Amino acid sequence: IQLATENEQRLSELPAQAGSFKETHIVEFIFLLAEKWHLDQPVRYQAVELLERFMIKQVEQICKSSRDDVRSHEQEGSSWSSLKEQICDTFVLRLVSCIQLASKLSLHYNIVNSDRALQFLQSLKCSYTKQELLESELAVLKTLHFQINVSTPLAYVELLLEVLGHNGCLLPVKPLHQMCVQLLDFSYLTRDPIYSTLLEMAIENSTPSQLQVAKFLAVKEDSMLLAVGIISTSVFILEPGYWAQVVEHLSSVTGITPQSISEFSYAVLKHIVGSPTP
């Protein structure tokens, strides 16, 4: 109930730019860096969500400041160029700071300290000091008003798996959890194609209007829908005989219709089948 309430609250306050910083290359960068530093699974998702929330807030703040400073159309053009330059120049630093903060939120022993972070940044030819690194972490914290410990889609997945077990769904827990994590990774890395397929199915049209895309944003950011879709798809792959039962359970627990869960699974499976073999 708490997670569902949190999810609904977040969806009701979605900024129009939600999802702008979850592009595949950004998510892949975070996942690879988390793997390089041997961080546990929740950290990568927490870092993606932290970076997304921070960057949107930062862009909003810089744009507001920039508009306040503009005195002419000529200045506006140069101001926008300066804004983009400011964001780009610090982006990798902010990304590393978000991973650091996410690692500190985790119960895992492996925390990304300043020395490790600086070593990595220096390998990219970025010359930052420890002081600048600490100031970057503080900038993220202040921008987000120190509210950084939010539930990730993995938390939704794991809680729903526990509920399924409590309700008598006798499924192989360990392989199912592993499959869910793999599919959650896949959904983060293939986010736009998966949700484009879902939108096309919803409107029965391959060319959605801007208004339809804007209205669909809440679907793309719905952590509960993502969680039930991931579990449903995992069960379909591992234990197809239990799939219909699990979909019914998930629907009764979350209120998401069996059709919506099935459509999400279809969209994920379509892109798994269509993905190139590694």
Coordinates of N, CA and C in Angstrom, one line a residue, residues 195-209 212-213:
Y195 N 8.2 1.1 -24.8 CA 7.1 1.9 -24.6 C 6.5 2.5 -25.9
S196 N 7.3 2.6 -26.9 CA 6.7 2.9 -28.2 C 5.7 1.8 -28.7
T197 N 6.1 0.6 -28.5 CA 5.3 -0.5 -28.9 C 4.0 -0.5 -28.0
L198 N 4.1 -0.3 -26.7 CA 2.9 -0.2 -25.9 C 2.0 0.9 -26.3
L199 N 2.5 2.1 -26.7 CA 1.7 3.2 -27.1 C 1.0 2.9 -28.4
E200 N 1.7 2.3 -29.3 CA 1.1 1.9 -30.6 C -0.1 0.9 -30.4
M201 N 0.1 0.0 -29.5 CA -0.9 -0.9 -29.1 C -2.1 -0.2 -28.5
A202 N -1.8 0.7 -27.7 CA -2.9 1.4 -26.9 C -3.8 2.3 -27.9
I203 N -3.1 2.9 -28.8 CA -3.9 3.8 -29.7 C -4.2 3.2 -31.1
E204 N -3.6 2.0 -31.3 CA -3.8 1.2 -32.5 C -3.4 2.1 -33.7
N205 N -2.3 2.7 -33.6 CA -1.7 3.6 -34.6 C -0.2 3.7 -34.4
S206 N 0.5 3.6 -35.5 CA 2.0 3.6 -35.4 C 2.6 5.1 -35.4
T207 N 1.7 6.1 -35.6 CA 2.2 7.4 -35.6 C 1.4 8.3 -34.6
P208 N 1.7 8.2 -33.3 CA 1.0 8.9 -32.3 C 1.2 10.4 -32.4
S209 N 0.2 11.2 -32.0 CA 0.4 12.6 -32.0 C 1.2 13.1 -30.8
Q212 N -0.8 12.6 -27.6 CA -0.9 11.2 -27.2 C 0.4 10.8 -26.5
V213 N 1.5 11.3 -27.0 CA 2.8 11.0 -26.4 C 2.9 11.6 -25.1

